[in-house]
Short mmCIF file of C-alpha atoms and ligand atoms in Angstrom, two decimals:
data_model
loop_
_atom_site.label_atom_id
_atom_site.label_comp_id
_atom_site.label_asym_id
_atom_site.label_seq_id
_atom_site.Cartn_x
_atom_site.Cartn_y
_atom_site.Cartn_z
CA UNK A 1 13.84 13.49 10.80
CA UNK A 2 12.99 12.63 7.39
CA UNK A 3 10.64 14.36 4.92
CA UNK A 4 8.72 12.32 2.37
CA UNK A 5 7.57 13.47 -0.64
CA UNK A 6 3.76 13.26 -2.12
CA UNK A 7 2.74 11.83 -4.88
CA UNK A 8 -0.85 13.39 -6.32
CA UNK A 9 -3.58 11.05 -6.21
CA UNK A 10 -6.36 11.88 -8.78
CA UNK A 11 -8.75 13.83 -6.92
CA UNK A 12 -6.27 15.64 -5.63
CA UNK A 13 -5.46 14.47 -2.28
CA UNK A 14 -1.66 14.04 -1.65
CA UNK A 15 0.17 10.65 -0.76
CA UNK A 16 3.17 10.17 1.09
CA UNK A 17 5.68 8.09 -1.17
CA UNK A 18 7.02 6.15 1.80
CA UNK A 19 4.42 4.83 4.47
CA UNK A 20 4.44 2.26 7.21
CA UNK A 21 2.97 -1.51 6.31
CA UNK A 22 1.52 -2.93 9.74
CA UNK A 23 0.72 -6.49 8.08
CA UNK A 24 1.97 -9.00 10.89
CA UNK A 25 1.75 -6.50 13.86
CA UNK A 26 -0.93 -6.64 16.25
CA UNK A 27 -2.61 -4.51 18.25
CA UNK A 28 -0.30 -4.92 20.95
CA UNK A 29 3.06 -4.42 19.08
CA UNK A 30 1.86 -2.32 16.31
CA UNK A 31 1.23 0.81 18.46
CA UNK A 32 5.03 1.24 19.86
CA UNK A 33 6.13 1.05 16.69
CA UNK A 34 3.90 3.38 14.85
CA UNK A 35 5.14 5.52 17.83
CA UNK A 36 8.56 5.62 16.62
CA UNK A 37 7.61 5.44 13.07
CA UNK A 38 5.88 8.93 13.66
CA UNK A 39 8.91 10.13 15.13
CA UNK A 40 11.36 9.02 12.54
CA UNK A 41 9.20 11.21 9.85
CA UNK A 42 6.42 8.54 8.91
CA UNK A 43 3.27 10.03 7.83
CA UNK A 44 1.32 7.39 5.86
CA UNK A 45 -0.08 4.45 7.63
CA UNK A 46 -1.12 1.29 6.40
CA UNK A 47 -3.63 -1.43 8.10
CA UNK A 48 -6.45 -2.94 7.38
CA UNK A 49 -9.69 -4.92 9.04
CA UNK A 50 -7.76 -8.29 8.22
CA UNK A 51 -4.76 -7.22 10.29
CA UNK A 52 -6.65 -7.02 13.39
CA UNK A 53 -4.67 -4.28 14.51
CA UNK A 54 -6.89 -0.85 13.76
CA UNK A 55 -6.94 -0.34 17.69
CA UNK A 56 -3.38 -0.36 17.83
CA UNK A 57 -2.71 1.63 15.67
CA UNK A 58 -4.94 3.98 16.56
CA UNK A 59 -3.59 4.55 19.77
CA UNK A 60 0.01 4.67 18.32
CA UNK A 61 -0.93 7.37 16.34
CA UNK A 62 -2.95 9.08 19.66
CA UNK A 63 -0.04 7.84 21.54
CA UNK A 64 2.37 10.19 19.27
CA UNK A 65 0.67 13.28 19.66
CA UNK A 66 1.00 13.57 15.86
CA UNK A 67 -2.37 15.88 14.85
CA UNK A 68 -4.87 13.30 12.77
CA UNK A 69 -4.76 15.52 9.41
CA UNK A 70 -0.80 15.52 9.11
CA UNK A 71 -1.34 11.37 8.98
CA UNK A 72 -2.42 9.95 5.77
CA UNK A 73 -3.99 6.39 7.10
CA UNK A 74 -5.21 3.81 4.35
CA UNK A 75 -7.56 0.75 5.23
CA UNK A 76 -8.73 -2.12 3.72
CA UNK A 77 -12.00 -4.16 3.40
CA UNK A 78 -11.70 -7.36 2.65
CA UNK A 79 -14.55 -10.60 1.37
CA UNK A 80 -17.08 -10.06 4.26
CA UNK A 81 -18.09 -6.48 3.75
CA UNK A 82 -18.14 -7.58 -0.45
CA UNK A 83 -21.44 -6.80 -1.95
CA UNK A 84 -24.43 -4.33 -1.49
CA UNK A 85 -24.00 -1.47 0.90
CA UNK A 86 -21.83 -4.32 3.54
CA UNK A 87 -18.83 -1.85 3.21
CA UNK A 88 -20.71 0.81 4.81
CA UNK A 89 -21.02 -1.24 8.17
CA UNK A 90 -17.42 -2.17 7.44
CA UNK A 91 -15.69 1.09 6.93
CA UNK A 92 -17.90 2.39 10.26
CA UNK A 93 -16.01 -0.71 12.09
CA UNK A 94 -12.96 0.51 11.12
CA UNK A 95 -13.27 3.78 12.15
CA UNK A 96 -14.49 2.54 15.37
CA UNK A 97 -11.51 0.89 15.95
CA UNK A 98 -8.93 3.18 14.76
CA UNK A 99 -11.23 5.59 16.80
CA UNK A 100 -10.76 8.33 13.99
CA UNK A 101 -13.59 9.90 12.33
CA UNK A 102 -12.78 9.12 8.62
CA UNK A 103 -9.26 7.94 6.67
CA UNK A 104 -7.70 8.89 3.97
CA UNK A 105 -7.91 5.92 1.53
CA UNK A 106 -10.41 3.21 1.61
CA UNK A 107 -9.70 0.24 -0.27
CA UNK A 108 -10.97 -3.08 -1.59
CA UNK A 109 -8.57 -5.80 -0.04
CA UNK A 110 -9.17 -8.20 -3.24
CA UNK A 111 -11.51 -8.28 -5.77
CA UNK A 112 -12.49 -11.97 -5.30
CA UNK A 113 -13.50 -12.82 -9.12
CA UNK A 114 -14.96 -15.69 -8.31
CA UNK A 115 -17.80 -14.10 -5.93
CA UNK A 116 -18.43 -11.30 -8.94
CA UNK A 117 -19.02 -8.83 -6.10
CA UNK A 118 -16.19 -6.18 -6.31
CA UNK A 119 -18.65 -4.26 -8.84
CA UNK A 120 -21.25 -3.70 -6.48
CA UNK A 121 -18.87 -3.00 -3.66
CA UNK A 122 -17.31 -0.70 -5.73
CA UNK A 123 -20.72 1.28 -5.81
CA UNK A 124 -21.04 1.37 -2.53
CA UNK A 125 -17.66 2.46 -2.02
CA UNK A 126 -19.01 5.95 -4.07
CA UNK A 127 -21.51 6.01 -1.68
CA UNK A 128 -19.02 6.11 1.02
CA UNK A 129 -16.74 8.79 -0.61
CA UNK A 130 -19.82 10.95 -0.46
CA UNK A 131 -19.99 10.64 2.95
CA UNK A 132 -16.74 11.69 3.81
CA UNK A 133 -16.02 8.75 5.87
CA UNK A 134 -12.90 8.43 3.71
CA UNK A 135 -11.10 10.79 1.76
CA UNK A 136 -10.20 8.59 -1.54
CA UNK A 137 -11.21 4.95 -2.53
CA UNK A 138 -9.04 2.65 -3.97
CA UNK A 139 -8.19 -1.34 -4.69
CA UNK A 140 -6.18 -3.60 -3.77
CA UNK A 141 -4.63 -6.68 -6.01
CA UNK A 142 -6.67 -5.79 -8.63
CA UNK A 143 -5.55 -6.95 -12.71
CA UNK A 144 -6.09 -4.07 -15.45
CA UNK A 145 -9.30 -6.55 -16.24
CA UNK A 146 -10.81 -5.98 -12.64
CA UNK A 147 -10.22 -2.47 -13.61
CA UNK A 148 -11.53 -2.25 -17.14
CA UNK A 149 -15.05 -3.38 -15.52
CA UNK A 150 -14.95 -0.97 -12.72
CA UNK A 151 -14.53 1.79 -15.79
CA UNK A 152 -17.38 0.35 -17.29
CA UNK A 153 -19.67 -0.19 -14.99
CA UNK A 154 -19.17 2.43 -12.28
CA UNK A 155 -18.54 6.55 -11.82
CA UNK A 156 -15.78 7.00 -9.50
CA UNK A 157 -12.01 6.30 -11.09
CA UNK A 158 -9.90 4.39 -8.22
CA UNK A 159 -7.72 6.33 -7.14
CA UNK A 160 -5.02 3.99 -5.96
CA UNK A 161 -4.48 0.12 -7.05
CA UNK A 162 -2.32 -1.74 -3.98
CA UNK A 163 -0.45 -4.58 -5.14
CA UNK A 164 2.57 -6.91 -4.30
CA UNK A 165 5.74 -5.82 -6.45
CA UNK A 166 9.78 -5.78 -5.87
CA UNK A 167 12.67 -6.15 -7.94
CA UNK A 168 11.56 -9.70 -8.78
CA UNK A 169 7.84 -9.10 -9.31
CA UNK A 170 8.05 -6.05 -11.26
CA UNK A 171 4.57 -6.40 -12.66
CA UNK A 172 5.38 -4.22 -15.25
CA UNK A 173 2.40 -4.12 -17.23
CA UNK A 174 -0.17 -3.29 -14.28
CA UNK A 175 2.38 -0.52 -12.99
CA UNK A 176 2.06 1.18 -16.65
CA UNK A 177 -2.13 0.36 -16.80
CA UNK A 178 -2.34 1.71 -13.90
CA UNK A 179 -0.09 5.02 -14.84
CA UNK A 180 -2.14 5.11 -18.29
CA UNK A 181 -5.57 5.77 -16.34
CA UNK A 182 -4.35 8.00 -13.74
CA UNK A 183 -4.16 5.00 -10.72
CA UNK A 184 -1.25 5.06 -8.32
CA UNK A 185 0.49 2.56 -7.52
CA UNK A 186 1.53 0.88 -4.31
CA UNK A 187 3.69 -1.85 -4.18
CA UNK A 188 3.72 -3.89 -0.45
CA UNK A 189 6.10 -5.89 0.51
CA UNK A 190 8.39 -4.05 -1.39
CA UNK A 191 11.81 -5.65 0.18
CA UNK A 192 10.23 -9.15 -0.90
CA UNK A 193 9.17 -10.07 2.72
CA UNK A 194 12.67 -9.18 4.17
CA UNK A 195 13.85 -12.71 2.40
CA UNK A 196 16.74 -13.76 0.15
CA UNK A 197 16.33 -10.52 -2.55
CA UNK A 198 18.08 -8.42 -0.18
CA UNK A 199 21.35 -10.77 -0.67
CA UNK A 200 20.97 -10.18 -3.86
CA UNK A 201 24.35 -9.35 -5.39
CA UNK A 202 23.30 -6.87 -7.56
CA UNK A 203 21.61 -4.63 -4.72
CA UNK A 204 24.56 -4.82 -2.75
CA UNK A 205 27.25 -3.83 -5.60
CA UNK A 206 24.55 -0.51 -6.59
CA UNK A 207 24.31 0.18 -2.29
CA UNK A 208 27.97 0.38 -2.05
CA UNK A 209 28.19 3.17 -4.54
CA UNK A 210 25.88 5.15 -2.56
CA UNK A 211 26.70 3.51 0.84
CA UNK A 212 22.93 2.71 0.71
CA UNK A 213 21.63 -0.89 2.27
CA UNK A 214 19.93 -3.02 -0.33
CA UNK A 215 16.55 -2.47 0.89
CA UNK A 216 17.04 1.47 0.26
CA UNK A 217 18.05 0.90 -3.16
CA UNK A 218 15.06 -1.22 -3.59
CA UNK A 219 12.93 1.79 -2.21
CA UNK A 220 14.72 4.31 -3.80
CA UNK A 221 14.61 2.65 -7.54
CA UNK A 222 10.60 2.41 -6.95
CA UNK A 223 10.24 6.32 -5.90
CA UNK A 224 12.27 6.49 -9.50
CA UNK A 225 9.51 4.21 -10.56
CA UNK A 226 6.68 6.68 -9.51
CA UNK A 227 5.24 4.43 -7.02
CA UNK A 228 4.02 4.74 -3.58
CA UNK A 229 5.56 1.57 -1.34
CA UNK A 230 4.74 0.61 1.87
CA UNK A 231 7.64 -1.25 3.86
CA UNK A 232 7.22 -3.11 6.85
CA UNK A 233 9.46 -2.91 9.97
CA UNK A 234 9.88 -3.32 13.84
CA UNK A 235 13.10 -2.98 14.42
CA UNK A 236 13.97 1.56 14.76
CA UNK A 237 16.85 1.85 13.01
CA UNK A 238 15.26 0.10 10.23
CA UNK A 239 12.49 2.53 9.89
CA UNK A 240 14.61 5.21 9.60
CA UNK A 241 16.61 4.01 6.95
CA UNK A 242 13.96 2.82 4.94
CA UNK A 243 13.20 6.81 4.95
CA UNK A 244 16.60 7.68 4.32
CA UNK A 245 16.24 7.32 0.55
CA UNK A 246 15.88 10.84 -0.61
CA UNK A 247 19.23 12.13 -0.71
CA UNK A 248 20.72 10.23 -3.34
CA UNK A 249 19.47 8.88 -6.86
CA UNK A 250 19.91 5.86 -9.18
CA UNK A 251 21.50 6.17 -12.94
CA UNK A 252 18.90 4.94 -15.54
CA UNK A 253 21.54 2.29 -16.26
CA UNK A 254 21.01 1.02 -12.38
CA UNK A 255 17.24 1.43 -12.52
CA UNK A 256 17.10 -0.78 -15.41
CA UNK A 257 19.49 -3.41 -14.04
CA UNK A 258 17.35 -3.78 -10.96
CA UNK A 259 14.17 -4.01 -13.50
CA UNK A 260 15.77 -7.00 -14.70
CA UNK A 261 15.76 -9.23 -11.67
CA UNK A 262 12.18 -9.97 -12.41
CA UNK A 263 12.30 -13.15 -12.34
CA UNK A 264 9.15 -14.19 -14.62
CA UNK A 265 7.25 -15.74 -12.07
CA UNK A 266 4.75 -14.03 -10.39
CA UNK A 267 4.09 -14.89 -6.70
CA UNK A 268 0.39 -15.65 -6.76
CA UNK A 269 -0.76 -14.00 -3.60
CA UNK A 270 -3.88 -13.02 -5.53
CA UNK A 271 -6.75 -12.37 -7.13
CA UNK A 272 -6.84 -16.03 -8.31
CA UNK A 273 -5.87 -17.83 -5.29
CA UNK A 274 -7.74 -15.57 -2.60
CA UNK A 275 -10.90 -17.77 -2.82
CA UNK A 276 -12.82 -16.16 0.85
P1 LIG B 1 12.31 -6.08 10.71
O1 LIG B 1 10.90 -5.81 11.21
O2 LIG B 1 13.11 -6.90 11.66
O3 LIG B 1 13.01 -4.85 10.24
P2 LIG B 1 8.26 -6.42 3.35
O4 LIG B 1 7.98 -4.99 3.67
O5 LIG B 1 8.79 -6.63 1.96
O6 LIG B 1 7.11 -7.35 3.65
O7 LIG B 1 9.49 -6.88 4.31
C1 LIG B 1 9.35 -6.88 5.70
C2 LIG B 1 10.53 -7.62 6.30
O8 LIG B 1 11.76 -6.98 5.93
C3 LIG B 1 10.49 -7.66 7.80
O9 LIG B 1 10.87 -8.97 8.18
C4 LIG B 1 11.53 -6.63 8.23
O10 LIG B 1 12.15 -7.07 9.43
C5 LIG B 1 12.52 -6.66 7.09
N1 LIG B 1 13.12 -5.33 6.85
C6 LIG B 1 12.50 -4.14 6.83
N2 LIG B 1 13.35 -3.14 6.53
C7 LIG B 1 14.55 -3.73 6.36
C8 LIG B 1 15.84 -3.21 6.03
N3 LIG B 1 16.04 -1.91 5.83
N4 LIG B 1 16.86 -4.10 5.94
C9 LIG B 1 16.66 -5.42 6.15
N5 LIG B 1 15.46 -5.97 6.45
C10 LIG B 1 14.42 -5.12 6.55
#
């Protein structure tokens, strides 16, 4: 089984480098395979209410026999529990259906610009820290200028941004923002959605070195990076080797040629385009 190393979060709390994405799964399939994800050495967890699979995924982790505090589970919140005090009905859903009594990272799926809610949210996220009901708070998609207001306007410093990076999106400048102000960062769909940048030449020619896959070099050059990722798989021997990225490391040379397939173009999966 693998071991995954933390990365420190800034109040303290420890974060698995490597978790599980569960985007796509339901609550049928996703509680087999957090099953075997448990067993393979996973112990970070990734849902939220949009993925309509918190049940499932709390019985995969009841279904393991894994003890709750060795799991670090994050959750997300998305439009409908934006504005005053609806996160606290939200976060109290979630629970309900993960059947746990608090998790380890609550965060805001999107800040939604457009609806000029995320500050007040925000607030009653801090109100929701104090309760214990979740161990950190954190964002999700959020640009340094979502941020920047958040410093301004409210107490508690997120303590994790979520957003989508990979080779191609390297999002370079919101990785180091983030760094700057003490915010870790965790990149989903890291292996770009399990699409054509894993034939990527490049990957292949650095994996063959190491007799690494190309998605392991892609997760091993963003544990280089400092970041936390959170691939998504079904399939076992998959999600083992997607852990299987601690015994080896990348030159600088390699790190910085896989830097430079960013491609310019920034999927918009956003903040812009996420209009609900
Ligand atoms: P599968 O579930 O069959 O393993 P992302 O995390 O970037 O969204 O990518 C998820 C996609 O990548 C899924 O379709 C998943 O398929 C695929 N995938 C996950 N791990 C690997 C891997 N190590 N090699 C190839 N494809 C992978």
């Amino acid at each position: 089984m693998n071991t995954v190393p933390t990365l420190q979060l800034n109040n303290g709390d420890a974060i698995p480098q490597i978790g599980l994405g569960t985007a796509s799964l339901n609550d049928d399939t996703v509680a087999p395979v957090i099953v075997t994800a448990i067993e393979a050495g996973y112990r970070h967890i990734d849902t939220a209410f949009r993925y309509d699979n918190q049940r499932g995924v709390g019985k995969g982790v009841r279904d393991s026999g894994i003890a709750r505090e060795e799991l670090f589970i994050t959750t997300k919140l998305d439009g409908e529990f934006q504005g005053d005090d609806r996160a606290i009905a939200g976060l109290d859903e979630c629970l309900r259906q993960l059947d746990m009594d608090y998790v380890d990272l609550l965060l805001m799926h999107w800040p939604l610009p457009q609806r000029d809610q995320y500050v007040s949210t925000w607030r009653t996220f801090e109100q929701l820290l104090a309760t214990g009901k979740t161990r950190s708070i954190g964002v999700s998609n959020f640009k340094p200028a979502h941020l920047e207001r958040l410093f301004t306007e409210t107490t508690v410093r997120p303590a994790a941004n979520q957003i989508q990076l990979n080779p191609r999106i390297t999002r370079r400048d919101h990785v180091d923002f983030d760094r700057a102000h003490d915010i870790v960062t965790v990149a989903w769909s890291p292996l770009g959605q399990g699409k054509s940048l894993l034939d990527d030449p490049l990957l292949a020619t650095i994996g063959a070195t190491y007799h690494k896959t190309p998605a392991q070099i892609i997760l091993r050059w963003m544990v280089e990076l400092g970041l936390v990722t959170i691939p998504r798989s079904s399939n076992p021997d998959r999600l083992a080797q997607n852990l299987a990225v601690f015994d080896f490391a990348l030159t600088p040379e390699e790190t910085a040629a896989i830097s430079a397939l960013d491609t310019g173009e920034e999927k918009r999966v956003d903040s812009d385009t996420m209009g609900h």
